[in-house]
CSV table of C-alpha atoms in Angstrom, one decimal:
chain,number,residue,atom,x,y,z
D,1,MET,CA,42.6,-11.2,-50.8
D,2,ASP,CA,40.2,-11.6,-48.0
D,3,VAL,CA,38.3,-14.7,-48.6
D,4,LEU,CA,35.5,-13.2,-46.6
D,5,GLU,CA,35.1,-10.2,-48.6
D,6,HIS,CA,35.8,-12.2,-52.0
D,7,PRO,CA,34.9,-15.8,-51.8
D,8,VAL,CA,35.5,-18.2,-54.3
D,9,LEU,CA,33.2,-21.2,-54.8
D,10,MET,CA,34.7,-24.5,-55.7
D,11,ASP,CA,31.8,-27.2,-56.8
D,12,ASP,CA,32.1,-30.5,-58.5
D,13,GLY,CA,30.0,-29.7,-61.3
D,14,ALA,CA,26.9,-31.5,-60.5
D,15,PRO,CA,23.7,-30.3,-61.6
D,16,GLY,CA,22.1,-28.6,-58.9
D,17,HIS,CA,25.2,-26.6,-58.6
D,18,ARG,CA,24.4,-25.4,-62.6
D,19,SER,CA,20.9,-24.7,-61.6
D,20,ASN,CA,19.7,-21.1,-62.8
D,21,TYR,CA,18.8,-20.3,-59.4
D,22,THR,CA,22.2,-21.2,-58.1
D,23,GLU,CA,24.0,-19.4,-60.7
D,24,ASN,CA,21.9,-16.2,-59.9
D,25,TRP,CA,22.2,-16.6,-56.4
D,26,ARG,CA,26.2,-16.9,-56.5
D,27,GLU,CA,25.9,-13.8,-59.0
D,28,GLU,CA,23.7,-11.6,-56.7
D,29,HIS,CA,26.2,-12.3,-53.9
D,30,ASN,CA,29.5,-11.6,-55.7
D,31,ILE,CA,30.7,-15.0,-55.3
D,32,SER,CA,33.1,-16.1,-58.0
D,33,LYS,CA,33.4,-19.6,-59.4
D,34,MET,CA,36.6,-21.3,-59.5
D,35,ILE,CA,37.5,-23.1,-62.9
D,36,TRP,CA,37.6,-26.9,-62.1
D,37,PRO,CA,38.2,-29.5,-64.8
D,38,ALA,CA,35.5,-32.4,-64.9
D,39,GLN,CA,36.7,-35.7,-63.7
D,40,SER,CA,39.3,-34.1,-61.6
D,41,PRO,CA,40.8,-35.8,-58.7
D,42,ASP,CA,38.9,-34.4,-55.8
D,43,LEU,CA,41.7,-33.5,-53.0
D,44,ASN,CA,39.4,-31.2,-51.3
D,45,PRO,CA,39.6,-32.4,-47.6
D,46,ILE,CA,35.9,-31.3,-46.9
D,47,GLU,CA,35.2,-34.5,-48.9
D,48,ASN,CA,36.7,-36.6,-46.1
D,49,LEU,CA,34.7,-34.7,-43.6
D,50,TRP,CA,31.6,-35.2,-45.2
D,51,MET,CA,32.5,-39.2,-45.4
D,52,ILE,CA,33.1,-38.9,-41.6
D,53,MET,CA,29.6,-37.2,-41.1
D,54,LYS,CA,27.9,-39.8,-43.3
D,55,ARG,CA,29.3,-42.5,-41.1
D,56,SER,CA,28.4,-41.2,-38.1
D,57,VAL,CA,25.0,-40.3,-39.0
D,58,GLN,CA,24.4,-43.6,-40.6
D,59,LYS,CA,25.1,-45.3,-37.3
D,60,LYS,CA,22.9,-43.2,-35.2
D,61,HIS,CA,19.7,-42.7,-37.8
D,62,ARG,CA,17.0,-45.3,-38.0
D,63,PRO,CA,15.0,-45.2,-41.4
D,64,SER,CA,11.6,-44.5,-39.4
D,65,MET,CA,13.2,-41.6,-37.6
D,66,LYS,CA,11.0,-38.2,-37.8
D,67,LEU,CA,13.0,-35.4,-39.9
D,68,GLU,CA,13.1,-33.0,-37.2
D,69,THR,CA,15.0,-35.9,-35.1
D,70,PHE,CA,17.0,-36.4,-38.5
D,71,LYS,CA,18.0,-32.7,-38.6
D,72,HIS,CA,19.2,-32.9,-35.1
D,73,CYS,CA,21.4,-35.9,-35.8
D,74,ILE,CA,22.9,-34.1,-38.2
D,75,GLN,CA,23.7,-31.3,-36.2
D,76,GLU,CA,24.8,-33.4,-33.2
D,77,THR,CA,27.4,-35.3,-35.7
D,78,TRP,CA,28.5,-31.7,-36.7
D,79,ASP,CA,29.2,-30.6,-33.4
D,80,GLU,CA,30.9,-33.9,-32.4
D,81,ILE,CA,33.8,-33.1,-34.9
D,82,ASP,CA,36.6,-32.0,-33.3
D,83,ILE,CA,39.0,-29.4,-34.4
D,84,GLU,CA,42.2,-31.9,-34.6
D,85,THR,CA,40.3,-34.0,-37.1
D,86,ILE,CA,39.8,-30.6,-39.2
D,87,ASN,CA,43.3,-30.0,-38.6
D,88,HIS,CA,44.8,-33.3,-39.6
D,89,LEU,CA,42.7,-33.1,-43.2
D,90,ILE,CA,44.0,-29.7,-43.6
D,91,GLN,CA,47.3,-30.7,-43.0
D,92,SER,CA,47.4,-33.5,-45.1
D,93,MET,CA,47.2,-31.4,-48.5
D,94,PRO,CA,50.8,-31.2,-49.2
D,95,LYS,CA,50.6,-35.3,-49.1
D,96,ARG,CA,47.7,-35.0,-51.3
D,97,VAL,CA,48.9,-33.0,-53.9
D,98,LYS,CA,52.2,-35.1,-53.7
D,99,SER,CA,50.5,-38.3,-54.3
D,100,LEU,CA,48.6,-36.5,-57.3
D,101,ARG,CA,51.7,-35.5,-58.8
D,102,GLU,CA,53.4,-39.2,-58.3
D,103,LYS,CA,50.4,-40.3,-59.9
D,104,LYS,CA,50.6,-37.8,-62.7
D,105,GLY,CA,46.9,-36.8,-62.1
D,106,LYS,CA,45.5,-40.1,-62.1
D,107,SER,CA,43.3,-41.1,-59.2
D,108,THR,CA,44.7,-41.4,-55.4
D,109,ARG,CA,43.8,-42.8,-52.1
D,110,TRP,CA,42.8,-39.4,-51.2
């Protein structure tokens, strides 16, 4: 199955992900939703990438920064992430799953 032709959404169940607008948009664009249990361990490497971005933006951002400057800061931070970092996170998946199994589904360092 080609993920670009048949995307599947995995979300964390946050209220914004369950809004009528979000659900309608997802359905209109034929994006199916993965069934994911509440309070499940989050092993998705994107979460680590968001943390990397958050730390970097916080180092650069000043509370008085104008919105356009802040948007630029976020884009600049995204552009600075190198492919090696992304590949490392992806390649860590077997370790993440192994750790989850060893912890019998309980919290892991990931």
